Short mmCIF file of C-alpha atoms (C1' of nucleotides) in Angstrom, two decimals:
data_model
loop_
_atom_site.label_atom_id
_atom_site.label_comp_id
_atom_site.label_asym_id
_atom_site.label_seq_id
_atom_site.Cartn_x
_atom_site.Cartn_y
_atom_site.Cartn_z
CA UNK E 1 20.36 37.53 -142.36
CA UNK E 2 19.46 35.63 -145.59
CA UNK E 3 23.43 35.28 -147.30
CA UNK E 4 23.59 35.66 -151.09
CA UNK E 5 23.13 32.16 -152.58
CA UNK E 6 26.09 31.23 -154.40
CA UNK E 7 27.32 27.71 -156.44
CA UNK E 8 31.01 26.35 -156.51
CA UNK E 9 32.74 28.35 -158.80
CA UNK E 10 30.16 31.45 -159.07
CA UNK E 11 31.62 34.31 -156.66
CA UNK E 12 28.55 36.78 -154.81
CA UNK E 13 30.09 39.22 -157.36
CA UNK E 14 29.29 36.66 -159.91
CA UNK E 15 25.64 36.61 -159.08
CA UNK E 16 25.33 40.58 -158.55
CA UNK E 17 26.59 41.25 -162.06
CA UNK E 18 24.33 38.64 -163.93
CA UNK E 19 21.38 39.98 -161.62
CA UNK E 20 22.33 43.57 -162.86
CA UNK E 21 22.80 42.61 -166.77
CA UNK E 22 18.75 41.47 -166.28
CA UNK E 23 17.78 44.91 -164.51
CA UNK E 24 19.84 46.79 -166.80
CA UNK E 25 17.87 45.08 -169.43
CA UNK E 26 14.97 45.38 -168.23
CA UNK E 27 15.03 48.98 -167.38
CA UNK E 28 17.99 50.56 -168.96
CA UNK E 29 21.40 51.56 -166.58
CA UNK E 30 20.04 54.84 -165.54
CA UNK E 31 16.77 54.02 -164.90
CA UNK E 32 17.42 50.77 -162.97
CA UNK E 33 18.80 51.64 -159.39
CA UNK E 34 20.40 49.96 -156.83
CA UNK E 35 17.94 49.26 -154.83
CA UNK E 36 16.06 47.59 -157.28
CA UNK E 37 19.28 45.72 -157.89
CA UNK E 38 19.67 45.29 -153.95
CA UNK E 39 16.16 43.58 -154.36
CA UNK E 40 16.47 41.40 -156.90
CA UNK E 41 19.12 39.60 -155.26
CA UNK E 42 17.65 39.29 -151.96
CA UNK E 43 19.74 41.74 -149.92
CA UNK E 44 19.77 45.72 -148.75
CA UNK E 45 21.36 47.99 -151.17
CA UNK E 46 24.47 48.95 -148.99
CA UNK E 47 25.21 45.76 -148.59
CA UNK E 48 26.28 45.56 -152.57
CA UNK E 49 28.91 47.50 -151.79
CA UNK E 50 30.65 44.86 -150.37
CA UNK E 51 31.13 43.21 -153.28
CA UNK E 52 31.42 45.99 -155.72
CA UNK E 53 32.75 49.60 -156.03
CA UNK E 54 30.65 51.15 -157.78
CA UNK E 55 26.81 50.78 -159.71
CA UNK E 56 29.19 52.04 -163.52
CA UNK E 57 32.03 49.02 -162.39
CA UNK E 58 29.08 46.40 -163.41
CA UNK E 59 28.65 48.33 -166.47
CA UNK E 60 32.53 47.84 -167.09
CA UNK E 61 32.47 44.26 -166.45
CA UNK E 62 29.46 43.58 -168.33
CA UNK E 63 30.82 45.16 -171.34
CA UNK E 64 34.31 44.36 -171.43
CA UNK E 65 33.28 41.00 -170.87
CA UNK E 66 30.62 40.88 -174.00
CA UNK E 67 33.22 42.87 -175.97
CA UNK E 68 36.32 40.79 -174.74
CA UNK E 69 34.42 37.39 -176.32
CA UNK E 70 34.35 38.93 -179.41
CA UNK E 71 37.07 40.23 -179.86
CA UNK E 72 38.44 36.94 -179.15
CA UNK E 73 36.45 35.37 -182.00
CA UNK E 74 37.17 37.35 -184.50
CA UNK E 75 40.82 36.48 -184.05
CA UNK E 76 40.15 33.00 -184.41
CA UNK E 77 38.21 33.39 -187.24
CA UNK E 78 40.64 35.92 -189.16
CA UNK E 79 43.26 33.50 -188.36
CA UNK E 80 41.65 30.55 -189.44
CA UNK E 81 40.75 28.80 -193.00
CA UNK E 82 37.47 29.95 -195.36
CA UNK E 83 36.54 31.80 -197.80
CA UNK E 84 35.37 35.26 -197.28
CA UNK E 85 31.83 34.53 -197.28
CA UNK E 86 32.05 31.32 -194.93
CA UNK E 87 34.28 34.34 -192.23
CA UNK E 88 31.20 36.18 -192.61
CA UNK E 89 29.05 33.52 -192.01
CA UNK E 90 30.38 32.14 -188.90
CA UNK E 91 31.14 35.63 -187.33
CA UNK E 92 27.66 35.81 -187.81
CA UNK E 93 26.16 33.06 -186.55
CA UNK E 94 28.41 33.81 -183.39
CA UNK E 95 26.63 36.96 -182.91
CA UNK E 96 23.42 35.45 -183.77
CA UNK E 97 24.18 32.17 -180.82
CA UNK E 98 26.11 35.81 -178.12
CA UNK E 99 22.57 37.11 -178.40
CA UNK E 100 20.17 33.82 -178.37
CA UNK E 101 22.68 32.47 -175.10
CA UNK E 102 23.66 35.87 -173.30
CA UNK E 103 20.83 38.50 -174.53
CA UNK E 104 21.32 40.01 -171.28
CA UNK E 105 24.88 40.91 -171.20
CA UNK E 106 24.49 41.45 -175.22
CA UNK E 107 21.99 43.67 -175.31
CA UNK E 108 22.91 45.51 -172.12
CA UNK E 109 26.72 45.82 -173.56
CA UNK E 110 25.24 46.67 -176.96
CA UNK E 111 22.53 49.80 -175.55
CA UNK E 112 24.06 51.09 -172.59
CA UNK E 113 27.90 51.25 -172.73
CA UNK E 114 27.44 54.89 -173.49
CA UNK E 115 26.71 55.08 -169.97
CA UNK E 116 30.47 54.37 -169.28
CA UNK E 117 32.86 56.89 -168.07
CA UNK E 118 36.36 57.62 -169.16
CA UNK E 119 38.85 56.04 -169.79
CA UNK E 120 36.67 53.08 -170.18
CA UNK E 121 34.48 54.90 -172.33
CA UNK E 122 37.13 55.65 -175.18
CA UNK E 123 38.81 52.61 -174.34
CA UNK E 124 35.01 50.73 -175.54
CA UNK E 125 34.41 53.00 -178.46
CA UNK E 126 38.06 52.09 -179.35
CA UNK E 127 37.68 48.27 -179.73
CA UNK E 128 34.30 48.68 -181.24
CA UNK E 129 35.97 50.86 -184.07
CA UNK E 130 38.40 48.26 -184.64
CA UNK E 131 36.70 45.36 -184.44
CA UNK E 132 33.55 46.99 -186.91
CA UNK E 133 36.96 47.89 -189.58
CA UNK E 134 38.30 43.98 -189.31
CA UNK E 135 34.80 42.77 -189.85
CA UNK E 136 34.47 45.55 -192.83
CA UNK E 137 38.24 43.86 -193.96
CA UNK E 138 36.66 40.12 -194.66
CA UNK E 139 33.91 41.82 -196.27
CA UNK E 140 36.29 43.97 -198.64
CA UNK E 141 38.73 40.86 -199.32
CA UNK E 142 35.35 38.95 -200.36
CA UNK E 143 34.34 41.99 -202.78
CA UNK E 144 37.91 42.10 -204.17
CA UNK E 145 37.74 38.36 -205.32
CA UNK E 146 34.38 38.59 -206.27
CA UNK E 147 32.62 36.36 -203.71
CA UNK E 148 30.19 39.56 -202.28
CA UNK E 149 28.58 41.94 -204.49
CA UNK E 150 30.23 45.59 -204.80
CA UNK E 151 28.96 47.26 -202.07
CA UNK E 152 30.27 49.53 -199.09
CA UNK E 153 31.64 47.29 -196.71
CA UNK E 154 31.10 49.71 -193.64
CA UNK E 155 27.50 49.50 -194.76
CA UNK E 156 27.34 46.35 -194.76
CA UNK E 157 28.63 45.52 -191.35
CA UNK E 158 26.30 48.20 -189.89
CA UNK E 159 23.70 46.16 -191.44
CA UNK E 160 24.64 42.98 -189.71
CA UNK E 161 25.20 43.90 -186.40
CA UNK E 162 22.04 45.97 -185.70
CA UNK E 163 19.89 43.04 -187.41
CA UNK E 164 21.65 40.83 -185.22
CA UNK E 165 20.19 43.31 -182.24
CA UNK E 166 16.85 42.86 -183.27
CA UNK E 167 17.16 39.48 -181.71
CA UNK E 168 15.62 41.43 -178.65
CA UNK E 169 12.34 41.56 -180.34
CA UNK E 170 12.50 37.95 -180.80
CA UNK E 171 13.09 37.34 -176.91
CA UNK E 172 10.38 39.32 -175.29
CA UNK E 173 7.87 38.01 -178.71
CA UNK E 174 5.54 35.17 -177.44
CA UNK E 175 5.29 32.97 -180.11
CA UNK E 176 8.63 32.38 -181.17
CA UNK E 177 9.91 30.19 -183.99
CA UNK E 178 12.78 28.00 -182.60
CA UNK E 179 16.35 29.54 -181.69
CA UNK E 180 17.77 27.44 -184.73
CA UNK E 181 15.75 28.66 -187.47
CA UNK E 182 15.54 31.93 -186.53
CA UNK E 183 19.40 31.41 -186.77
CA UNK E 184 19.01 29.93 -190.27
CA UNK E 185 16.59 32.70 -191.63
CA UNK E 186 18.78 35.37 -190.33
CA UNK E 187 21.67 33.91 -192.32
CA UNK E 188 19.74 33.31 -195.35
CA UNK E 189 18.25 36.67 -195.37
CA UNK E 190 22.20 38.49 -194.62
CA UNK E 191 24.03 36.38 -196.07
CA UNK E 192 21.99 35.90 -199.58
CA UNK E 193 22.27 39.65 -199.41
CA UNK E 194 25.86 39.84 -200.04
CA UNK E 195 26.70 36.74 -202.29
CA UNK E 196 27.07 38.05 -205.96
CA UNK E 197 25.49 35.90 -208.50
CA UNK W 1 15.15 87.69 -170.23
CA UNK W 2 16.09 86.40 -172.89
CA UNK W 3 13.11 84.23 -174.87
CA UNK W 4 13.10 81.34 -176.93
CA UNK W 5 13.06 82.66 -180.37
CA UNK W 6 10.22 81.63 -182.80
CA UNK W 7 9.92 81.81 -186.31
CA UNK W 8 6.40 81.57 -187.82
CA UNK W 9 4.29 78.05 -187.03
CA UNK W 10 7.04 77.25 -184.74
CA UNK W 11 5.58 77.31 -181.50
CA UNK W 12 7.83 77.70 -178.09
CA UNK W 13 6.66 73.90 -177.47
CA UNK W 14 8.10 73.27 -180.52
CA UNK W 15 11.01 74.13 -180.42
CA UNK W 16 11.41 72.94 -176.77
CA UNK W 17 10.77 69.12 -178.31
CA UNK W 18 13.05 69.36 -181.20
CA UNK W 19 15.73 70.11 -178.37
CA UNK W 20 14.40 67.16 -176.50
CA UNK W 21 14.90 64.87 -179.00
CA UNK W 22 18.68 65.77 -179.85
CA UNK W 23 18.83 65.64 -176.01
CA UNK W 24 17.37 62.58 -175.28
CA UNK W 25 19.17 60.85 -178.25
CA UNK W 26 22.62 61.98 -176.92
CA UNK W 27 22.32 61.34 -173.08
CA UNK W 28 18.90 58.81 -172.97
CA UNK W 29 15.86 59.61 -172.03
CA UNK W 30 16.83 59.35 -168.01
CA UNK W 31 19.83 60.71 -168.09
CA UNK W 32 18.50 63.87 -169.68
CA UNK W 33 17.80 66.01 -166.67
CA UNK W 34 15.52 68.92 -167.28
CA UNK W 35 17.80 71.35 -166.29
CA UNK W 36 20.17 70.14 -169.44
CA UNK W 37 17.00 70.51 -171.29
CA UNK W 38 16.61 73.91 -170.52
CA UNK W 39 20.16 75.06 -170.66
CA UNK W 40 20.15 74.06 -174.34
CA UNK W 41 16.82 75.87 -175.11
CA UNK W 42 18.63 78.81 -172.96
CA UNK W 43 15.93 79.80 -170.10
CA UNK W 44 15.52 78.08 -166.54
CA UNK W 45 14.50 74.55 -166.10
CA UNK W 46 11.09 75.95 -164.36
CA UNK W 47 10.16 78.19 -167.08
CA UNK W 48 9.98 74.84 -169.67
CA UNK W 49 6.17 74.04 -167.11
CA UNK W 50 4.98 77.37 -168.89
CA UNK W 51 5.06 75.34 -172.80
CA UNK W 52 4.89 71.49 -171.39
CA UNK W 53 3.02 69.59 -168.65
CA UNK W 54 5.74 67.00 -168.14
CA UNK W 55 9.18 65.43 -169.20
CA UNK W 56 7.09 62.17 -170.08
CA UNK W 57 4.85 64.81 -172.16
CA UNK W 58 7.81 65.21 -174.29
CA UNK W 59 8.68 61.93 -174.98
CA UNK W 60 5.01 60.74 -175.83
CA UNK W 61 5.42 64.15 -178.28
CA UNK W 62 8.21 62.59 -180.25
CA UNK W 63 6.89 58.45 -179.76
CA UNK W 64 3.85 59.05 -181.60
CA UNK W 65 5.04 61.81 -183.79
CA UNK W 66 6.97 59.03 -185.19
CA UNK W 67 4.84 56.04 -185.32
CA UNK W 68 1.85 58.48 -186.71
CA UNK W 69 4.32 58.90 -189.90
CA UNK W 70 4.95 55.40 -190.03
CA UNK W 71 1.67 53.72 -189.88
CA UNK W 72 0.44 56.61 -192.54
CA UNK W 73 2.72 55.57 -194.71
CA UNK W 74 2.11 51.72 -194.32
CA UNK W 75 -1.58 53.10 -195.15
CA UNK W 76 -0.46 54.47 -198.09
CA UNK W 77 1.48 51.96 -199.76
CA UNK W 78 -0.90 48.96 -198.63
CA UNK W 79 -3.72 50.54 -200.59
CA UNK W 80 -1.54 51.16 -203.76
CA UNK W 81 0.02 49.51 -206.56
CA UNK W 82 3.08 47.03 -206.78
CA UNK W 83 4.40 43.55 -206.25
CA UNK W 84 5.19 42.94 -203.04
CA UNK W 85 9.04 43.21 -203.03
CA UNK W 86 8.14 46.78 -204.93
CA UNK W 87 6.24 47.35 -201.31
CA UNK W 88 9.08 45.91 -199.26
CA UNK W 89 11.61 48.63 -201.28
CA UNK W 90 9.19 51.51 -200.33
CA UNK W 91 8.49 50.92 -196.98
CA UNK W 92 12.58 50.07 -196.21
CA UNK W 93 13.88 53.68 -198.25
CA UNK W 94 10.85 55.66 -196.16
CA UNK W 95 12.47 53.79 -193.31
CA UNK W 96 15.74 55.32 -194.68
CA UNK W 97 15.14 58.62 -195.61
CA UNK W 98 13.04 58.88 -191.96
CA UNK W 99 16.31 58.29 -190.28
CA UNK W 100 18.07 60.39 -192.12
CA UNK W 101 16.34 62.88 -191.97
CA UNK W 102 14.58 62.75 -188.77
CA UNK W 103 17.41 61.33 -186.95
CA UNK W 104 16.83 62.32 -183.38
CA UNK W 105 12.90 61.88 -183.37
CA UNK W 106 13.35 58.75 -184.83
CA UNK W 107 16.20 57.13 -183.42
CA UNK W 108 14.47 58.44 -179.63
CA UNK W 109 11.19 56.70 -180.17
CA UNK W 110 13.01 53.81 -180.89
CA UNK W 111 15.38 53.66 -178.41
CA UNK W 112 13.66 55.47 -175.34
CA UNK W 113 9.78 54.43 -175.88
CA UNK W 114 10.32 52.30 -172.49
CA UNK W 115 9.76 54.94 -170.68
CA UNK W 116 6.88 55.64 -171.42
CA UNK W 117 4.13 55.49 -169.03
CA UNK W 118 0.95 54.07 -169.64
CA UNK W 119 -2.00 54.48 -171.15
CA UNK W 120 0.96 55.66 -173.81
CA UNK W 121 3.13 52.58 -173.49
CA UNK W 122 0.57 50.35 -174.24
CA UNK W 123 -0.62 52.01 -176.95
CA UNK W 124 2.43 52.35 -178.31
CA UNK W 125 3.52 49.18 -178.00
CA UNK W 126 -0.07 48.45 -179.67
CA UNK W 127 0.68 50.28 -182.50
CA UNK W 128 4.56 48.92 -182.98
CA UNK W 129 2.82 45.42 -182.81
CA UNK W 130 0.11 46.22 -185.43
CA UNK W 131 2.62 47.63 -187.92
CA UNK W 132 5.39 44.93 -187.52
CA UNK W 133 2.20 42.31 -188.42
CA UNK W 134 1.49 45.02 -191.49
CA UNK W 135 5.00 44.55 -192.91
CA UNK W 136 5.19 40.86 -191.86
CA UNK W 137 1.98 40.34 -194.14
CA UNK W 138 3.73 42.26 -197.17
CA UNK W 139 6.73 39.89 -196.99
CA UNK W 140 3.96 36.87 -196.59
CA UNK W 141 2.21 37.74 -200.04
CA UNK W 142 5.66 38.20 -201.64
CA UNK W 143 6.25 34.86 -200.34
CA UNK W 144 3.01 33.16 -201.60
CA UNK W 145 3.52 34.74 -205.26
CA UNK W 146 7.22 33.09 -205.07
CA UNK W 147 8.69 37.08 -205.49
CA UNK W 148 10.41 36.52 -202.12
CA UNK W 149 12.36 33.30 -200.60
CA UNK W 150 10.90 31.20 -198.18
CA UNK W 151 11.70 32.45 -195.10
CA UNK W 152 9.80 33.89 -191.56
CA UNK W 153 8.49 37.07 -192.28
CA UNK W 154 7.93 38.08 -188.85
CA UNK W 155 12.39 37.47 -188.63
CA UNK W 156 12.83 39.50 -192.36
CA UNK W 157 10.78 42.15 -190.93
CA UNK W 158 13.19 42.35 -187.44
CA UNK W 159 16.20 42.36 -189.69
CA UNK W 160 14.84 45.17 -191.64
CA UNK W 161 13.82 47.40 -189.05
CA UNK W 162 17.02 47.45 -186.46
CA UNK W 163 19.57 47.59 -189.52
CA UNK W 164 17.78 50.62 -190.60
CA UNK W 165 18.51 51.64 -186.81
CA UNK W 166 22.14 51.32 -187.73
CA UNK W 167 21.95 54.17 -189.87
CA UNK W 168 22.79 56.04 -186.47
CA UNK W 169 26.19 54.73 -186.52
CA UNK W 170 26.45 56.45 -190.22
CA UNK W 171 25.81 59.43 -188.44
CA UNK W 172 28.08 59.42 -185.87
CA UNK W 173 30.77 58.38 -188.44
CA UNK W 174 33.05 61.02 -189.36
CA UNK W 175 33.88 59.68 -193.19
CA UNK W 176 30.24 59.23 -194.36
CA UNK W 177 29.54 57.81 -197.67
CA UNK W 178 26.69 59.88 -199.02
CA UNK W 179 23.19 59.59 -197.80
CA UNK W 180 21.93 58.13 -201.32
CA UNK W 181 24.58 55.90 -201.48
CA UNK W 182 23.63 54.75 -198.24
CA UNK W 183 20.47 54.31 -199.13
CA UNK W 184 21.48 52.49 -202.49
CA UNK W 185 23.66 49.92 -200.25
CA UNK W 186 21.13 49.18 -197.62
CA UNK W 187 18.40 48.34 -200.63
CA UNK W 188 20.71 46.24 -201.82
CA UNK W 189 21.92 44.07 -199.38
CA UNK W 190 18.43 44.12 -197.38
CA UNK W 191 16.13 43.42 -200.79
CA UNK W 192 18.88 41.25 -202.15
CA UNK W 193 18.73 38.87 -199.31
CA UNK W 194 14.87 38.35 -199.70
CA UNK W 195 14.17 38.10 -203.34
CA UNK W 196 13.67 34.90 -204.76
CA UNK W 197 15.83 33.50 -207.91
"C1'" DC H 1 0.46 104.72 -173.76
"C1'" DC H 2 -1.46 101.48 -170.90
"C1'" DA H 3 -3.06 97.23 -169.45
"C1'" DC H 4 -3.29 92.49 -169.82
"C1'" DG H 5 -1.64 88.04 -170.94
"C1'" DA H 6 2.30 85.33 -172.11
"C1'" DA H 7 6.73 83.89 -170.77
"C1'" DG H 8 10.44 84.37 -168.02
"C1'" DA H 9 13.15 84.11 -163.20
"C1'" DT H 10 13.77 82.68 -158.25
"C1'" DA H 11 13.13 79.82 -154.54
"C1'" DA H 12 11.78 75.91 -152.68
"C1'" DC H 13 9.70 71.23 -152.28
"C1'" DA H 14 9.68 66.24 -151.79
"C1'" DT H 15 11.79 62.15 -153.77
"C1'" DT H 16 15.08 59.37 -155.39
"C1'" DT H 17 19.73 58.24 -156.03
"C1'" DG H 18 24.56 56.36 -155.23
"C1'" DT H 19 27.38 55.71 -151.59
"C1'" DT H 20 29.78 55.65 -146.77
"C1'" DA H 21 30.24 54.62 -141.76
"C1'" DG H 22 29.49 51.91 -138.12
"C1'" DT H 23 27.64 47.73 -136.22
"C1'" DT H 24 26.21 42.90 -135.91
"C1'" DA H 25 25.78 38.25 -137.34
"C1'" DA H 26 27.42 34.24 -139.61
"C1'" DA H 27 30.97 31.48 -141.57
"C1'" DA H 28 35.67 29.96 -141.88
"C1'" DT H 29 39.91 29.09 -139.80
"C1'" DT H 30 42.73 28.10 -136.08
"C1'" DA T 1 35.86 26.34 -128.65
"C1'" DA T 2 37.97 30.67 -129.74
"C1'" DT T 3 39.07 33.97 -133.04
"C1'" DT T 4 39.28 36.16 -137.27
"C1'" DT T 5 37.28 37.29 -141.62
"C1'" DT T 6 33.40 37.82 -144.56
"C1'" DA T 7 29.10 39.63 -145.48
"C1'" DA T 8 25.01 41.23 -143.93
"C1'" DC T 9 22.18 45.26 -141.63
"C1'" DT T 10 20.76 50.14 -140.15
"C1'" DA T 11 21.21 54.90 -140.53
"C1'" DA T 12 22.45 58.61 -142.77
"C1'" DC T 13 24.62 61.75 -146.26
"C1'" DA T 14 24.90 64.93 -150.09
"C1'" DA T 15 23.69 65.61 -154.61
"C1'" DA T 16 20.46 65.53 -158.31
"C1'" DT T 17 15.87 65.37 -160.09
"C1'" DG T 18 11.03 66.71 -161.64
"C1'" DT T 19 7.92 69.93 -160.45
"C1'" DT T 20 5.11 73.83 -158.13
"C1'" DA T 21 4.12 78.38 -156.33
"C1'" DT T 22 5.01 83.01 -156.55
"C1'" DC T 23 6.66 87.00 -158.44
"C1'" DT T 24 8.68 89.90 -162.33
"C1'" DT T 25 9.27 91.37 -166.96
"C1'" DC T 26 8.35 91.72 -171.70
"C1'" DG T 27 5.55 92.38 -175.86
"C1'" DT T 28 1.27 93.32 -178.06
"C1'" DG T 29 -3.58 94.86 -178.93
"C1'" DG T 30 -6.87 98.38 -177.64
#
DNA sequence: CCACGAAGATAACATTTGTTAGTTAAAATT
DNA sequence: AATTTTAACTAACAAATGTTATCTTCGTGG
């Protein structure tokens, strides 16, 4: 009976969960069952079950743990000093680093949370809502003082965060320039969009 | 008995696909059962085998429905006049206007071309490969000719394509600005990040 | 008006799926 | 060393899924 490898600090759940972000990845949450899961970490498929309820509970965590990070940063940065464009900027280039370091968990949060059932499924669309309007707030507070061009700031975020998704593409692509300046050329590219000149 | 209903040079297969895509862009490609399928076309999930050979057989309908537009139109504006940021505009506001429109088709072959099986999956993939290289050498002239900043083309054209995918959150949005304005916004932020001055 | 083909319904199928129950082995604690 | 707790296994389940075979009904052209 070959036990579940785990490291000081990293719980069997621990390892389940990142092993499902990968298969959910990979094949999408309803196409990737638990067996495959079951496989992937070396064990049978009942045997998850000691570990977690249920195959939509490591949807939860994954996404309430992408979406919790976030959350999290944009208070900091809404709290903290900078101009509207330099907000932008870093909120940014955190989203740029969430999906270079965790593309898993990112992308998995990011495609499949509609896959959630109430009341975490409100609960998700809720924070999303709220945290797309406080981006759209910088953005509108840089407009007013004339740092970004007049544009619609909804737009705008939409804009941002889907080009930040496409960071996929630059995974799974075999020749890929480095993880730093793709970070700089997606900056350039979004943020020279929105500074008025 | 109650038969799908056909207006002229819509065939029964027809409409059974157009349902598939709204389908298959609201639940996912595997979490669309057949029997959902059918209830919205309103007959039983067997009788759909009389019009279609497969589920998959649906999916490859709407994959290269799409990407058959798409590379057209990359034929089309390759061959004919304009700078190349003139190019970049008319390839991004087709991009647009396609997911505006086209919305389900459009947003499913994006999302769901995964499961595809092959021969079609590599040949899609293929294709998506061939075009992103198209558009990548666009932004590579406009780059030579100093029109467009110095930046990876192959990352300008990743930006461009998933922000246009974000146009699905405009849809889902119950205050939309309108579509032109949309379209007007996107132009400008996307174009405005990549010309050169 | 009748016959034939197109398009529907019913029933059933083999798989696959998530999950539970019960049991055994290994580790941790005493 | 003995015992308790943790985590694995095997077996099985009910439900859902894509699909096929067979039969019935409808609409249209002769």
């Amino acid at each position: 009976m070959a036990r579940i490898k785990t490291e000081k600090n990293i719980s069997r759940k621990d390892v389940i969960v990142t092993k499902a972000a990968a298969l959910f990845r990979e094949k999408g949450f309803k196409a990737a069952s638990m067996r495959d899961l079951a496989e992937s970490v070396g064990v049978e498929a009942a045997s998850l079950y000691n570990h977690i309820k249920s195959k939509t509970e490591l949807l939860h965590e994954l996404c309430f743990g992408v979406a919790n990070r976030f959350m999290q940063k944009i208070d900091e940065i809404e709290a903290g000093p900078g101009t509207a464009i330099e907000k932008v900027e870093k909120l940014l280039r955190f989203h740029i680093n969430e999906m270079i370091e965790h593309y898993e968990e990112v992308y998995v949060s990011d495609r499949e949370w509609k896959h959630l059932s109430d009341p975490y499924l409100s609960n998700f669309q809720n924070q999303r809502r709220i945290y797309r309007k406080r981006f759209a707030a910088i953005i509108e507070n840089g407009i007013r003082n004339k740092e970004i061009k007049k544009i619609d700031a909804p737009t705008a975020v939409l804009i941002m965060l889907h080009a930040v998704s496409g960071i996929e593409s630059w995974h799974r692509s075999t020749q890929k320039i480095s993880a730093e300046s793709l970070e700089d050329n997606m900056i350039t590219i979004l943020v020279g969009g929105l500074v008025n000149r």
